[in-house]
PDB file of C-alpha atoms in Angstrom:
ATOM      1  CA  UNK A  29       6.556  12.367  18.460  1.00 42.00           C
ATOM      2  CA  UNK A  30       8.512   9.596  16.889  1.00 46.00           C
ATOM      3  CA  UNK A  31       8.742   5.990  17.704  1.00 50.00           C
ATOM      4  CA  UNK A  32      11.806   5.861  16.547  1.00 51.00           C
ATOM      5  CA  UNK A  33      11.217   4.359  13.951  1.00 53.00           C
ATOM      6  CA  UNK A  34      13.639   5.227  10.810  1.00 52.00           C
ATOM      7  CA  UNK A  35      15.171   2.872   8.516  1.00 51.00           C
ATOM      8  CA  UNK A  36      18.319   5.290   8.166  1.00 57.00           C
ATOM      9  CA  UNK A  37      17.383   6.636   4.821  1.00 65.00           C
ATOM     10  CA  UNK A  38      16.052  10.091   6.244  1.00 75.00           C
ATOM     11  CA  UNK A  39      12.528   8.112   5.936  1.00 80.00           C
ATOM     12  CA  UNK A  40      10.854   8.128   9.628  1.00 87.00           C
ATOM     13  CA  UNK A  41       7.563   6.606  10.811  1.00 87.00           C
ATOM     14  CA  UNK A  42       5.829   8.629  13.138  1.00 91.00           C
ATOM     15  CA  UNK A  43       3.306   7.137  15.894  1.00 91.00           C
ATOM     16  CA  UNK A  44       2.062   9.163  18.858  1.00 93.00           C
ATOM     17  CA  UNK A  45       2.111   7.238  21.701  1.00 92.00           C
ATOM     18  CA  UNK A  46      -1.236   8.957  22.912  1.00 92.00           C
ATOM     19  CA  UNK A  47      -2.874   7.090  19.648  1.00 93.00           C
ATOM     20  CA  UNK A  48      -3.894   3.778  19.141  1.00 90.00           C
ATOM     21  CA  UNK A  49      -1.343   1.890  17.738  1.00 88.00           C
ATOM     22  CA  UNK A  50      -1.365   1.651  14.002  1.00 88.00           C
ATOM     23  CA  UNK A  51      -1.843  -1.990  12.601  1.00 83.00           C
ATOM     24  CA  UNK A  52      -0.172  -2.429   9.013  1.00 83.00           C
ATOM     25  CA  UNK A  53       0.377   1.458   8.339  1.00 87.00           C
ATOM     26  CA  UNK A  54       1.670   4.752   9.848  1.00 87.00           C
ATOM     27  CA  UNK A  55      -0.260   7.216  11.129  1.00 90.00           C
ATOM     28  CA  UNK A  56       2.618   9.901   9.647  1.00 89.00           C
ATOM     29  CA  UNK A  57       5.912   9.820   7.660  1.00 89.00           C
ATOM     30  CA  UNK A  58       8.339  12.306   7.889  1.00 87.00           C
ATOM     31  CA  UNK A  59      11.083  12.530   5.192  1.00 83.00           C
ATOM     32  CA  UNK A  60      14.469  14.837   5.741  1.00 79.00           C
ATOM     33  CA  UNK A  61      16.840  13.754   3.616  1.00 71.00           C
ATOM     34  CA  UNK A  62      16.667  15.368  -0.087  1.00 81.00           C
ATOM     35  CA  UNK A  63      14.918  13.675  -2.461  1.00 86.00           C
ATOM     36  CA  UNK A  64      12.327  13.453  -5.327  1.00 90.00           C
ATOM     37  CA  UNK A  65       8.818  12.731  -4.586  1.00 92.00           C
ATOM     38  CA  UNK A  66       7.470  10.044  -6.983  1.00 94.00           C
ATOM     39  CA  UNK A  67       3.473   9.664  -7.562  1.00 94.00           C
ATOM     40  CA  UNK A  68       2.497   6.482  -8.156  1.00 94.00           C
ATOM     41  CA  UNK A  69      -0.681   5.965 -10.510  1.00 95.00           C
ATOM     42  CA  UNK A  70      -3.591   3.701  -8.632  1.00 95.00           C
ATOM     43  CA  UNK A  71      -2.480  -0.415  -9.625  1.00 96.00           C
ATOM     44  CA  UNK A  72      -4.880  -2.995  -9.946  1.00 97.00           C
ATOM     45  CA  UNK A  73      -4.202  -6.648 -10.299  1.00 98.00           C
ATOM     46  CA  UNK A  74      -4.215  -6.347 -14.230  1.00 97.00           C
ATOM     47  CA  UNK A  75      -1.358  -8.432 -15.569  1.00 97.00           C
ATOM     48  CA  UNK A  76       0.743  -7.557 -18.587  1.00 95.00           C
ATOM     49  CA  UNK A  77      -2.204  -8.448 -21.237  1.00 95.00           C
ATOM     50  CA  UNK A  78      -4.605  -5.998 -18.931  1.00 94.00           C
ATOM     51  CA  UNK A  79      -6.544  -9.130 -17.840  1.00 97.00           C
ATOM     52  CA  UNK A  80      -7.507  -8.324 -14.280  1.00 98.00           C
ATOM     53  CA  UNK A  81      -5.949 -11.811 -12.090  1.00 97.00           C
ATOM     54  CA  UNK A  82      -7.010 -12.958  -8.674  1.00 97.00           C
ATOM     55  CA  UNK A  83     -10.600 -14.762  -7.760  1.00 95.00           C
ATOM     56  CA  UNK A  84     -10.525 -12.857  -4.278  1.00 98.00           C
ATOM     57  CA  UNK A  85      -9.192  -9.618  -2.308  1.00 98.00           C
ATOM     58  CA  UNK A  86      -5.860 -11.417  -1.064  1.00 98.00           C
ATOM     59  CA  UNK A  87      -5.335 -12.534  -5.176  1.00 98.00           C
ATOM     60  CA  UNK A  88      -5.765  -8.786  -6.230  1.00 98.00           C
ATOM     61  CA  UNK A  89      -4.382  -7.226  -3.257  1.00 98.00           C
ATOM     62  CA  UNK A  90      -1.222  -9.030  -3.676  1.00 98.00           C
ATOM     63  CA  UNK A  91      -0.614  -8.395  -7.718  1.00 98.00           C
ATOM     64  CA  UNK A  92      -1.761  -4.877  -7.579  1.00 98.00           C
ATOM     65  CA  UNK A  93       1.147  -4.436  -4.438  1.00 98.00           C
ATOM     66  CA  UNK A  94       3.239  -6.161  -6.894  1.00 98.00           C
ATOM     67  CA  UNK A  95       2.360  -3.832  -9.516  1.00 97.00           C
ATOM     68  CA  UNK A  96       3.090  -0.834  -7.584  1.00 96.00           C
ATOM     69  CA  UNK A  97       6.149  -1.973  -6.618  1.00 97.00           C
ATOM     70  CA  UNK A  98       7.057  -2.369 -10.251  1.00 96.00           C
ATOM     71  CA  UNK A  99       6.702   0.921 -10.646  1.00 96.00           C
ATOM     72  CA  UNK A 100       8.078   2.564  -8.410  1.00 94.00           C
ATOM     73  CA  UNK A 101      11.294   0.524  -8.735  1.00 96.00           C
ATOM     74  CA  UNK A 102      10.911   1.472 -12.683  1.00 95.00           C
ATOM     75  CA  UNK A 103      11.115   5.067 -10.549  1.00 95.00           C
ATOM     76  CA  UNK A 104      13.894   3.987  -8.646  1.00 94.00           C
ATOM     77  CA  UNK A 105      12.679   4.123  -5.170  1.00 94.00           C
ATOM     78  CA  UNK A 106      12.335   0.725  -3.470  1.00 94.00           C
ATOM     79  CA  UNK A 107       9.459  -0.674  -0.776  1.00 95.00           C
ATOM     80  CA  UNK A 108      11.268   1.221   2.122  1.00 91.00           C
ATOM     81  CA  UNK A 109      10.520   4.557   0.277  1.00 92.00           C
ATOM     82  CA  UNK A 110       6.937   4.406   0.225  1.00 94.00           C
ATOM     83  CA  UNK A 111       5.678   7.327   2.023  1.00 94.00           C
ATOM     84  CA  UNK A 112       1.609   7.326   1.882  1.00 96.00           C
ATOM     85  CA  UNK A 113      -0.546   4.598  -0.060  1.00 97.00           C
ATOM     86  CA  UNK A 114      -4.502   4.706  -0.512  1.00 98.00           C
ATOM     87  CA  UNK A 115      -5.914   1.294  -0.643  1.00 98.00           C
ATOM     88  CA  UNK A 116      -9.377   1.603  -2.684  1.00 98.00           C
ATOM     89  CA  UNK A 117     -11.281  -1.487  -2.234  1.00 98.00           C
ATOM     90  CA  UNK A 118     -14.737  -2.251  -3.447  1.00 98.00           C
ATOM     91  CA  UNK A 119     -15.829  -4.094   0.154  1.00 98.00           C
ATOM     92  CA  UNK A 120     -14.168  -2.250   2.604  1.00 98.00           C
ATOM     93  CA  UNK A 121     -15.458  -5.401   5.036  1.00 98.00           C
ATOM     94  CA  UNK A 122     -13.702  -8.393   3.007  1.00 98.00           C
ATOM     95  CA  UNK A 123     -10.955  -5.849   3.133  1.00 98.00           C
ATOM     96  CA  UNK A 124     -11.115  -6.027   6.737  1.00 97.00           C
ATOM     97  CA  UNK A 125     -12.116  -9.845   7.209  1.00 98.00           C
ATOM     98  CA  UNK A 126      -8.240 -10.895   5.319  1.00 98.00           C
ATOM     99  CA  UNK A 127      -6.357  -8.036   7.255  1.00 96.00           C
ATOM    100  CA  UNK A 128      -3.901 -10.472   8.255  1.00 96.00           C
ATOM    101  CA  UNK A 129      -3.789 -12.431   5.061  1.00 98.00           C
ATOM    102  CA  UNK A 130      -3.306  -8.823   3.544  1.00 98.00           C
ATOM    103  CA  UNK A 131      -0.538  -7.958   6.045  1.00 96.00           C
ATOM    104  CA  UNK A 132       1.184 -11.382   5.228  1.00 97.00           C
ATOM    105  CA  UNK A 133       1.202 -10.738   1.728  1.00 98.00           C
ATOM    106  CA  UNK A 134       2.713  -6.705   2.992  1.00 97.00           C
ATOM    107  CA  UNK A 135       5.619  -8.285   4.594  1.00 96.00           C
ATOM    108  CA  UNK A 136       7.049 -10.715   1.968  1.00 98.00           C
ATOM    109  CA  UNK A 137       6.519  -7.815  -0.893  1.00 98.00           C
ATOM    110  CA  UNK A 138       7.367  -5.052   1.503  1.00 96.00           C
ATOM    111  CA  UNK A 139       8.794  -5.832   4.931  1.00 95.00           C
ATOM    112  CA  UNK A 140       8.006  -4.241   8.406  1.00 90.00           C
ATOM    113  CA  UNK A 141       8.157  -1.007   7.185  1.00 86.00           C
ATOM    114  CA  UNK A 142       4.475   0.858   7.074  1.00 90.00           C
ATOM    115  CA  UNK A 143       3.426   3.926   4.857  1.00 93.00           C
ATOM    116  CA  UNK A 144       0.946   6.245   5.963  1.00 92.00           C
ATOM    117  CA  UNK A 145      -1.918   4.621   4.641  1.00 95.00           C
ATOM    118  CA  UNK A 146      -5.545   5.368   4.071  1.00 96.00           C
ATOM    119  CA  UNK A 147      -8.018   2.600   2.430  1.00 97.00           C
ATOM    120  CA  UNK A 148     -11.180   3.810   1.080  1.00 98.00           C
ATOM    121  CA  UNK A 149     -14.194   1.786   0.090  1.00 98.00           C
ATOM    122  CA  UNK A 150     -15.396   2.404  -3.834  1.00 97.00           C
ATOM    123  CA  UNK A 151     -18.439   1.244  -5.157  1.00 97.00           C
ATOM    124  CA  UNK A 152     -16.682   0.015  -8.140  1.00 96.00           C
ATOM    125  CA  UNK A 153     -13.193   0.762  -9.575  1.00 97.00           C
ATOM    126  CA  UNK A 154     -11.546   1.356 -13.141  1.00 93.00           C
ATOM    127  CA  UNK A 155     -11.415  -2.129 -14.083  1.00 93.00           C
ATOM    128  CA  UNK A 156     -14.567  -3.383 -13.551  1.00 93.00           C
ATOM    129  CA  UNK A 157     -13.613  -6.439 -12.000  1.00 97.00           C
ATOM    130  CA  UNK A 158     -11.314  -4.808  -9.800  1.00 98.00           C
ATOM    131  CA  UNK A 159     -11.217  -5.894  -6.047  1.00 98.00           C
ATOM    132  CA  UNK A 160      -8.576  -3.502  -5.150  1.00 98.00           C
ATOM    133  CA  UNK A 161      -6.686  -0.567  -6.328  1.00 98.00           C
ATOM    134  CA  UNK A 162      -3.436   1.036  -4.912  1.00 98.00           C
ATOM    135  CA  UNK A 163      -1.984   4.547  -5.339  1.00 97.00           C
ATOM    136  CA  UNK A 164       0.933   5.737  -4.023  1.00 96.00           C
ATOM    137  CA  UNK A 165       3.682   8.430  -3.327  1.00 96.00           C
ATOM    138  CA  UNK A 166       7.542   7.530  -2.717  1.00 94.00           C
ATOM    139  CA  UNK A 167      10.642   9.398  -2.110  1.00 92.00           C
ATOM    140  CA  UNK A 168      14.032   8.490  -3.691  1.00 90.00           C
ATOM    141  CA  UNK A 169      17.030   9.964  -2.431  1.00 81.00           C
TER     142      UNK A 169
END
């Protein structure tokens, strides 16, 4: 069950109408056209001198999106091919208290299209003054 939801590329979001709606992901992703799968390592909001950036959850959500994206396009697969992304973050409840400063932030770096997405809380991350960490998995075609 589909809602119809395909940007063209062979790259369709899947959302059962029985289900709640999703807000900011996908509860599946269903890729047809050929491709390679690309897994992206977990980004944090470390800039390019491995200083973690950002005084709050929006701060680090936002560079450590931006750092994903890096790579993947370093990959060669752009925002519409992400496929599934875990969010860790180390309060799951500030997490939840800028969802829609979050999903702003999603749709100027990514657009309107939604992986299926999992976030996770952590009691503390790599980088010790982490907020936030992404991982990911794309498909280029």
């Amino acid at each position: 069950m589909s809602d119809g939801n395909s940007n063209g590329s062979g790259v369709e979001r899947i959302n059962p109408p029985h289900l709640a709606p999703p807000t900011g992901f996908s509860h599946a992703v269903r890729t047809t056209a050929p491709g390679t799968l690309v897994f992206l390592a977990g980004q944090t909001a470390l800039d390019s001198t491995g200083r973690i950036v950002g005084d709050d959850i929006v701060e680090q959500f936002e560079r450590a999106l931006g750092n994903l994206l890096e790579v993947a396009a370093a990959a060669g697969a752009g925002p519409s091919d992400l496929t599934k992304l875990t969010v860790f973050a180390v309060d799951v409840a500030d997490y939840r208290h800028h969802a829609k400063e979050l999903g702003r932030v999603w749709k100027r770096l990514v657009g309107s299209d939604f992986p299926a997405m999992a976030v996770i809380g952590a009691s503390r991350l790599w980088d010790e003054e982490a907020l936030v960490e992404i991982e990911g998995i794309a498909v280029v075609r």
